[in-house]
Tab-separated table of C-alpha atoms and ligand atoms in Angstrom:
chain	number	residue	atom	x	y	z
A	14	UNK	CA	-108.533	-80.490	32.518
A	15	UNK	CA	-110.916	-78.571	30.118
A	16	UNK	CA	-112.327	-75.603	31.591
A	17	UNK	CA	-114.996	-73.253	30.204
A	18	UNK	CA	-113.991	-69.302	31.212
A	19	UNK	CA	-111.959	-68.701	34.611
A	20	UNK	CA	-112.271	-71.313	37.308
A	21	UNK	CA	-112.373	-70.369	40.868
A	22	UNK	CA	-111.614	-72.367	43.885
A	23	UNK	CA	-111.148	-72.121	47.128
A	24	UNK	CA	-107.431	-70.680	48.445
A	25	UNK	CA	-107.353	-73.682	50.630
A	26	UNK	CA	-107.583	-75.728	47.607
A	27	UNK	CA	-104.246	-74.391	45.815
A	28	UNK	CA	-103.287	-78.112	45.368
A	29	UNK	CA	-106.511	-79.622	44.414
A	30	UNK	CA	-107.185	-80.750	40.754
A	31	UNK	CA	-110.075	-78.803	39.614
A	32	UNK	CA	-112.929	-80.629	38.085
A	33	UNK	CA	-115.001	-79.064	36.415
A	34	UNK	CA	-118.658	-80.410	36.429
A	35	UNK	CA	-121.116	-77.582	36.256
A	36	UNK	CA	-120.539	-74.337	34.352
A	37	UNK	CA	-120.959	-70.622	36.320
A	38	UNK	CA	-123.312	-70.636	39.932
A	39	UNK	CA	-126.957	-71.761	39.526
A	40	UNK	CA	-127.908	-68.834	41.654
A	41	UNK	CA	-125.988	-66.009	40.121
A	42	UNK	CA	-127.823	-63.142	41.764
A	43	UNK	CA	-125.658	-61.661	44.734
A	44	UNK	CA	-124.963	-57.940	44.043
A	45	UNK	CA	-121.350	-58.164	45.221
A	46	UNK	CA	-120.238	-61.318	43.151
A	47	UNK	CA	-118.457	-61.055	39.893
A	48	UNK	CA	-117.434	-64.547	39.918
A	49	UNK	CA	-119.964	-66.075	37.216
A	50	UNK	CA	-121.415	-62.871	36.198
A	51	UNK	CA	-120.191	-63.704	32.539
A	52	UNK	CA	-121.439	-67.490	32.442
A	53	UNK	CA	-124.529	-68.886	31.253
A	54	UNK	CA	-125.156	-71.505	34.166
A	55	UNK	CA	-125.279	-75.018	32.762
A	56	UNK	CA	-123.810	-78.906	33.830
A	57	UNK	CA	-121.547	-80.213	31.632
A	58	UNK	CA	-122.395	-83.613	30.132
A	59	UNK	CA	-121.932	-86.573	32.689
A	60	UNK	CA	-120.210	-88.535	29.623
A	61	UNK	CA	-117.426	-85.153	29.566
A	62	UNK	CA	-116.638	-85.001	33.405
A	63	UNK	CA	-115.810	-88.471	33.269
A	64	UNK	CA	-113.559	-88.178	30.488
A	65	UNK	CA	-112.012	-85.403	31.755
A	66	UNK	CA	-111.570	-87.796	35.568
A	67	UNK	CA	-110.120	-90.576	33.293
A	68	UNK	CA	-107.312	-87.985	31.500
A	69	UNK	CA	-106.498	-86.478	34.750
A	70	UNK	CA	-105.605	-89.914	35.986
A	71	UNK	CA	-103.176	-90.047	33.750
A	72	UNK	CA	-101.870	-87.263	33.936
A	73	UNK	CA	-102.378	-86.814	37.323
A	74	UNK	CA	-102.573	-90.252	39.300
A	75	UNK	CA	-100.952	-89.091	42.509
A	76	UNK	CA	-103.649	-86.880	43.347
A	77	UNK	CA	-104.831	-86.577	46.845
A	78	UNK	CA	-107.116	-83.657	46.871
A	79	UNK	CA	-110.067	-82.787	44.242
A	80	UNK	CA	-112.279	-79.250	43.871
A	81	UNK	CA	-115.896	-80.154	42.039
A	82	UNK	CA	-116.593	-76.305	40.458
A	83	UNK	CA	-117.682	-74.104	39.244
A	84	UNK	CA	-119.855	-72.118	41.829
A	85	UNK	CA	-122.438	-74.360	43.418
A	86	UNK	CA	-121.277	-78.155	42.726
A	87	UNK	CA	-124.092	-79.276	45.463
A	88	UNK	CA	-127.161	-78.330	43.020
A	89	UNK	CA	-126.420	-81.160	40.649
A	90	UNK	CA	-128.653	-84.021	40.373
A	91	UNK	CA	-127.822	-87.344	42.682
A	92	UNK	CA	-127.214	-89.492	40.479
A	93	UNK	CA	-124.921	-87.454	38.551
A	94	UNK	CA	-123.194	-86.616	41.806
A	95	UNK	CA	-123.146	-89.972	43.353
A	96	UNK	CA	-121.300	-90.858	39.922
A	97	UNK	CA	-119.036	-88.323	39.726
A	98	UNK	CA	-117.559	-89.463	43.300
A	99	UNK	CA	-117.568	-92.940	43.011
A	100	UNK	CA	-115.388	-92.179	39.459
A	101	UNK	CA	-113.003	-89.969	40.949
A	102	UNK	CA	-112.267	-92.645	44.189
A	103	UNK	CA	-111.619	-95.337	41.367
A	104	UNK	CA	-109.089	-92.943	39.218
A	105	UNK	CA	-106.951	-91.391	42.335
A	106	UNK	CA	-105.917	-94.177	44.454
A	107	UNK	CA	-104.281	-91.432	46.912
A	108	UNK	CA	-107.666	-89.519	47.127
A	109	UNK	CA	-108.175	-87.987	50.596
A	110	UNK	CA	-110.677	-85.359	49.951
A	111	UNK	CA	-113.280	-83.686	47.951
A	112	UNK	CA	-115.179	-80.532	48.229
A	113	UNK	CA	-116.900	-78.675	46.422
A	114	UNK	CA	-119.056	-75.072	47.172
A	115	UNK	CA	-122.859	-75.200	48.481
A	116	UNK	CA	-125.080	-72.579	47.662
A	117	UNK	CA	-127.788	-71.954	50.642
A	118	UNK	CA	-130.515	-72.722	48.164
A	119	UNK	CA	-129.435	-75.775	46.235
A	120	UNK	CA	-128.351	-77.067	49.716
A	121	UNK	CA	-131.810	-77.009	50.896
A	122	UNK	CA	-132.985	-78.473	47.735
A	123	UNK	CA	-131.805	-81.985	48.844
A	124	UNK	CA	-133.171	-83.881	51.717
A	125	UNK	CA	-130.858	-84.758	54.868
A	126	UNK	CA	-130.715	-88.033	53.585
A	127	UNK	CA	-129.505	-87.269	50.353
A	128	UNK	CA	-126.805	-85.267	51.741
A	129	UNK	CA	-125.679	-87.882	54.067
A	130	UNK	CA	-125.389	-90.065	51.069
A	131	UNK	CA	-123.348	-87.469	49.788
A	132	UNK	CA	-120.855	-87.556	52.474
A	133	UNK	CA	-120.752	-91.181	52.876
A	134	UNK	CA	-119.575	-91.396	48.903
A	135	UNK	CA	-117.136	-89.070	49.361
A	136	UNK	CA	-118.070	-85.656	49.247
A	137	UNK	CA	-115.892	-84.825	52.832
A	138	UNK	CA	-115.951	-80.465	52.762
A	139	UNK	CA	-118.444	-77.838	51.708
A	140	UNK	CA	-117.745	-74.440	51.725
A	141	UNK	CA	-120.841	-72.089	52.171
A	142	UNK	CA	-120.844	-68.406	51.365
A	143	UNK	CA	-122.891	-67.040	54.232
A	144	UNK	CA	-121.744	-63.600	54.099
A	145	UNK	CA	-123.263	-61.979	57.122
A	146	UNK	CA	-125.598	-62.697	59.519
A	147	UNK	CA	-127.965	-60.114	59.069
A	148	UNK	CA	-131.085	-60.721	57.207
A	149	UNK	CA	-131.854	-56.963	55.854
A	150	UNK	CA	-128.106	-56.779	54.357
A	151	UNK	CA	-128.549	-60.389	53.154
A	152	UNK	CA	-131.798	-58.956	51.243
A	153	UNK	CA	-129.794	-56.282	49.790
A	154	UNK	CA	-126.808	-58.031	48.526
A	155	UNK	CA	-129.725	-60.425	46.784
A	156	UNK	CA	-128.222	-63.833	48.497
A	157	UNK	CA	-131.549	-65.298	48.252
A	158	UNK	CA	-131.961	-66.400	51.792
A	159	UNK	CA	-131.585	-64.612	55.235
A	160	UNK	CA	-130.022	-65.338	58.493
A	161	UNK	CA	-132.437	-68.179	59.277
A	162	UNK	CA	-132.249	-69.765	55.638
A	163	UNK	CA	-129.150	-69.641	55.985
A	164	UNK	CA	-128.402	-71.431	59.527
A	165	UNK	CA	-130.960	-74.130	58.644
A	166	UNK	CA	-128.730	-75.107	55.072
A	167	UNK	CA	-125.327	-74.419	57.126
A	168	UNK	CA	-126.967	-76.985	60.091
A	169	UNK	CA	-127.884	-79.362	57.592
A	170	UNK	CA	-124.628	-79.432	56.257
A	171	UNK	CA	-123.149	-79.574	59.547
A	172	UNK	CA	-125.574	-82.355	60.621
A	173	UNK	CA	-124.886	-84.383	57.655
A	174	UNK	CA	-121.556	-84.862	58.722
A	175	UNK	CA	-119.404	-82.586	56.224
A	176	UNK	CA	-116.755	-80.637	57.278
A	177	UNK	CA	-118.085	-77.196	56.622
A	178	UNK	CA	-115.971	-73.962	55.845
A	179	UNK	CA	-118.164	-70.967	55.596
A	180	UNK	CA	-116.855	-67.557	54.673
A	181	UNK	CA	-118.076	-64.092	55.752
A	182	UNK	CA	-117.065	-60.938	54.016
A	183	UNK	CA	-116.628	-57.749	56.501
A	184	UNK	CA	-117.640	-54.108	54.751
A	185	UNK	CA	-120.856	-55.327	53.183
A	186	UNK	CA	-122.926	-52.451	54.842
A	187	UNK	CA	-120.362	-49.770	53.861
A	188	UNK	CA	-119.050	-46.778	55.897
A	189	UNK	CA	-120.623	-45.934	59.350
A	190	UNK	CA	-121.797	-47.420	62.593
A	191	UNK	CA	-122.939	-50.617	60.602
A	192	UNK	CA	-120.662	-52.518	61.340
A	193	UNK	CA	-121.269	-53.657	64.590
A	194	UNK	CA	-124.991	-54.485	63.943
A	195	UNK	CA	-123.241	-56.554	61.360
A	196	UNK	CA	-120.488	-58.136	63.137
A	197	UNK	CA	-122.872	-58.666	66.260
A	198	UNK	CA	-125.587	-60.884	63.957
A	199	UNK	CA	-122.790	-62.936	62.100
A	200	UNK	CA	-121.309	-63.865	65.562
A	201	UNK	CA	-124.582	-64.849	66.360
A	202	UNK	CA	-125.129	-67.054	63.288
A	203	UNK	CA	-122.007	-68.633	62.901
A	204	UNK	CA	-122.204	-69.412	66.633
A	205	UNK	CA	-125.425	-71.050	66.285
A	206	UNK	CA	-124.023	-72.724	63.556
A	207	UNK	CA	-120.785	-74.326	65.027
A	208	UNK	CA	-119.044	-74.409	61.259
A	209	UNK	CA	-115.041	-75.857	61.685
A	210	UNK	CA	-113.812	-73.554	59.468
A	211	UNK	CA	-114.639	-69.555	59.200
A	212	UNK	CA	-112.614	-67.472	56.902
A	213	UNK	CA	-113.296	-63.410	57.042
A	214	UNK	CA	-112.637	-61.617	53.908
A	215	UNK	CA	-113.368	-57.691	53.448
A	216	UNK	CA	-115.533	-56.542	50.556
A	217	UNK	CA	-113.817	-54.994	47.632
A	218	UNK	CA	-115.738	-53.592	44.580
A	219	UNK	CA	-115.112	-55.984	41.753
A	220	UNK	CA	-116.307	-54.811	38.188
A	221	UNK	CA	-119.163	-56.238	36.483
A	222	UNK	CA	-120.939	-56.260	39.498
A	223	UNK	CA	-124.448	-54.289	41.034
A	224	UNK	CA	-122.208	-52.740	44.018
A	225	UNK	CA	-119.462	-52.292	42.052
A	226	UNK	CA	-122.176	-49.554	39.923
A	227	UNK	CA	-122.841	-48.409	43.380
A	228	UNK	CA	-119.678	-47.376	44.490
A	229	UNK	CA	-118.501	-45.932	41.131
A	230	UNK	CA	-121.994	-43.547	41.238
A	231	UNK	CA	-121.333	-42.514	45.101
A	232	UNK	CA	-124.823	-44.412	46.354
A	233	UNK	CA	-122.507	-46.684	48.538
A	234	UNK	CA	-119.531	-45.863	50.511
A	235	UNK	CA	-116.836	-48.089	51.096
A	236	UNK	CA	-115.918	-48.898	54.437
A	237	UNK	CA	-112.662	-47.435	55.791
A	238	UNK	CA	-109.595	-49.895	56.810
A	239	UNK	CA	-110.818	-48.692	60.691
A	240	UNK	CA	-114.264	-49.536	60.389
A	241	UNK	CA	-113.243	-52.976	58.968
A	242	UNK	CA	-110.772	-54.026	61.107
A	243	UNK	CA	-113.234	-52.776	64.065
A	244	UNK	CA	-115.813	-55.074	62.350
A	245	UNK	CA	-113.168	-57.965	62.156
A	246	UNK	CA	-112.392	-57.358	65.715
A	247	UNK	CA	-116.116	-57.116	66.946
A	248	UNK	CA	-116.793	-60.563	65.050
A	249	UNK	CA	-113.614	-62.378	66.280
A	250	UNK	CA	-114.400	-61.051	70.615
A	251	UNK	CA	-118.152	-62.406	69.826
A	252	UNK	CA	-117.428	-65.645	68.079
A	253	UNK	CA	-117.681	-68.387	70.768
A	254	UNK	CA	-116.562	-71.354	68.599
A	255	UNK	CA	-113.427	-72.936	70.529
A	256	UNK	CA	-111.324	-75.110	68.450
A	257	UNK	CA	-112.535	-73.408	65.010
A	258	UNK	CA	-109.968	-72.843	62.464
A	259	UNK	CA	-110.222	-69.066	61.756
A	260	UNK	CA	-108.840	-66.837	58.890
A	261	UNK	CA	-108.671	-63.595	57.531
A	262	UNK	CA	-105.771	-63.565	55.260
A	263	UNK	CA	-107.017	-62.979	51.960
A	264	UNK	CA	-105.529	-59.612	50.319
A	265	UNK	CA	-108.615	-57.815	50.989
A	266	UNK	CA	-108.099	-58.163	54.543
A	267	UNK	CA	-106.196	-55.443	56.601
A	268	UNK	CA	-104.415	-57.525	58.998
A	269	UNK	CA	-103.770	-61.167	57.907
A	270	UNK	CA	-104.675	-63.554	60.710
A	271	UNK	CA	-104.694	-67.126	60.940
A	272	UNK	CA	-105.226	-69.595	63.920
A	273	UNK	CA	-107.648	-71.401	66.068
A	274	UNK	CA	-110.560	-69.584	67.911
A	275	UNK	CA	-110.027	-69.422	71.509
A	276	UNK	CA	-106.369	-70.619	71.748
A	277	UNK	CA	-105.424	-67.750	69.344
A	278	UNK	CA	-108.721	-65.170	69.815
A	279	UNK	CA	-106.576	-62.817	72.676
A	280	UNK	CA	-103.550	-62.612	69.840
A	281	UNK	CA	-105.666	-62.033	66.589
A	282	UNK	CA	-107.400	-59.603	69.240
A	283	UNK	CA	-103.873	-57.663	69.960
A	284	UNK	CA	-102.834	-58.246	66.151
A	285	UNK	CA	-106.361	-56.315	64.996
A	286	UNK	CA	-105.293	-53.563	68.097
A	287	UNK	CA	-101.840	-52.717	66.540
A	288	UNK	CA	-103.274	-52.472	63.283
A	289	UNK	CA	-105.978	-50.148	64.217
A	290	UNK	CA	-102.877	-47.802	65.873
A	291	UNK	CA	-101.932	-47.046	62.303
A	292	UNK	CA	-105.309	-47.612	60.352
A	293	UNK	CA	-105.348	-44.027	59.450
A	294	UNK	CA	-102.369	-43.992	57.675
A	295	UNK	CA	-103.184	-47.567	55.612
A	296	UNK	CA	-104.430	-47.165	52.002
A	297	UNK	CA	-108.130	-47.723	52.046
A	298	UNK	CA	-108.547	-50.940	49.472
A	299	UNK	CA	-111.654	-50.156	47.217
A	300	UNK	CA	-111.138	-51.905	43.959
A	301	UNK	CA	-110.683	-55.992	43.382
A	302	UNK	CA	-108.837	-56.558	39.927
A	303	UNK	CA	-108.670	-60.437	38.950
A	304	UNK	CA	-104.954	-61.292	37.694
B	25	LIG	S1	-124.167	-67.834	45.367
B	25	LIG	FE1	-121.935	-67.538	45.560
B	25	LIG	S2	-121.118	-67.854	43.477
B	25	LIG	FE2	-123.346	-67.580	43.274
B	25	LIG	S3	-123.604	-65.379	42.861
B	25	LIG	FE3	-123.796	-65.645	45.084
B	25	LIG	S4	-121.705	-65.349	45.907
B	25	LIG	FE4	-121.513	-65.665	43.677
């Protein structure tokens, strides 16, 4: 209802009434991410959010679906959190879901029992930015954790029960034979970590940003629409994750695809082939402009 700068959610959570309980991403390092670049990270004042619950259940009282933001809901305190839920099942009789983003750090910050309790209030989907699954390119981009940080917070997610949507974003390495070391070592993590939900995006250089510097000054070189759907379509023949819901249809993403692994892994594997017939003639996408 009252929002401090741009929000940002999810796409899955188009629907979903935003509530805003923390301000910016309490991490805020990653050399790719604009998102929060501009916001002082903070957590609104308990008394606020639940204000702000109580208007938009007026407003709002049909709602099914709610988004905790901004960038890392999962780093605030327990009791705040455990609040928070327990408000927004009493406003929204219809309520059917909540999610919010984990960060890899703040995740491991609580114990497994705490997240349990998290789930069992309410707290049903996480979405986890893992990136990639290679630990030198994880260092670079700054995410604060490698490939092993990162399976243990995705697993303890997982084993706490949530239903876990972790993205990945293709083109992180740049130009060149990269791509399949990259590809190769996400398929390996995300395997190992059995997440429902994978979505694939491909990086663009957004302003405001460390690689965004980078690619404007020629010290990194942006992967061509060949090399990323060859990435894409190295990660999707390694990912052994029947049943997963899989997606790479954000606009970054040459060749929109959307299904189940297995079931659906031999079509999004002839989809990515058809594209690559024409990839020298597509527009290489460098630039990400919000709006
Ligand atoms: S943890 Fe996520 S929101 Fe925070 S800076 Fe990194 S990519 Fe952006």
């Amino acid at each position: 209802m009252r929002y401090e700068g741009g929000v940002y959610r999810p796409p899955g959570e188009w629907q979903s009434y935003i509530l805003q309980a923390t301000v910016g991403c309490s991490y805020n390092k990653c050399t790719f991410c604009e998102a929060y670049k501009k916001k002082l990270y903070h957590v609104k004042p308990l008394s606020y959010v639940l204000d702000d619950i109580a208007m938009a259940s007026v407003r709002y009282p049909n709602t099914e679906t709610v988004f905790i933001a901004d960038g890392d809901a999962i780093a605030l305190p327990m009791d705040y959190l455990l609040t928070v839920l327990a408000a927004l099942k009493d406003a929204f009789p219809h309520l059917r879901r909540i999610t919010c983003y984990a960060g890899p750090i703040s995740t491991m910050e609580k114990t497994a029992e705490q997240l349990k309790q998290l789930k069992e209030n309410g707290l049903g989907r996480v979405y986890l930015g893992v990136e990639s699954g290679d630990s030198e390119l994880l260092k670079k981009v700054k995410k604060g954790v490698d490939a092993q940080g990162m399976l243990k917070a995705g697993l303890a997610l997982k084993n706490a029960g949530f239903d876990l949507w972790v993205t990945v974003i293709a083109g992180l390495e740049g130009s060149g034979e990269g791509y399949k070391k990259n590809a190769l070592l996400t398929a390996e993590l995300l395997n190992a970590m059995a997440p429902q939900h994978i979505s694939v995006m491909t990086y663009m250089a957004t302003m405001g940003t460390e690689m965004y510097e980078d690619v404007m000054a020629g010290r990194f070189k942006m992967q061509t629409p060949r090399e990323a759907l060859l990435e894409t379509r190295l990660l999707v023949e390694k990912l052994n994750l029947p049943g997963a819901h899989f997606t790479a249809n954000h606009m970054s993403n040459y060749r929109p695809l959307k299904g189940t692994l297995g079931r659906d892994t031999d079509l999004f594997l002839c989809q990515i082939d058809e594209m690559l017939a024409q990839a020298d003639r597509v527009k290489q996408r460098t630039i990400y402009r919000h709006g």
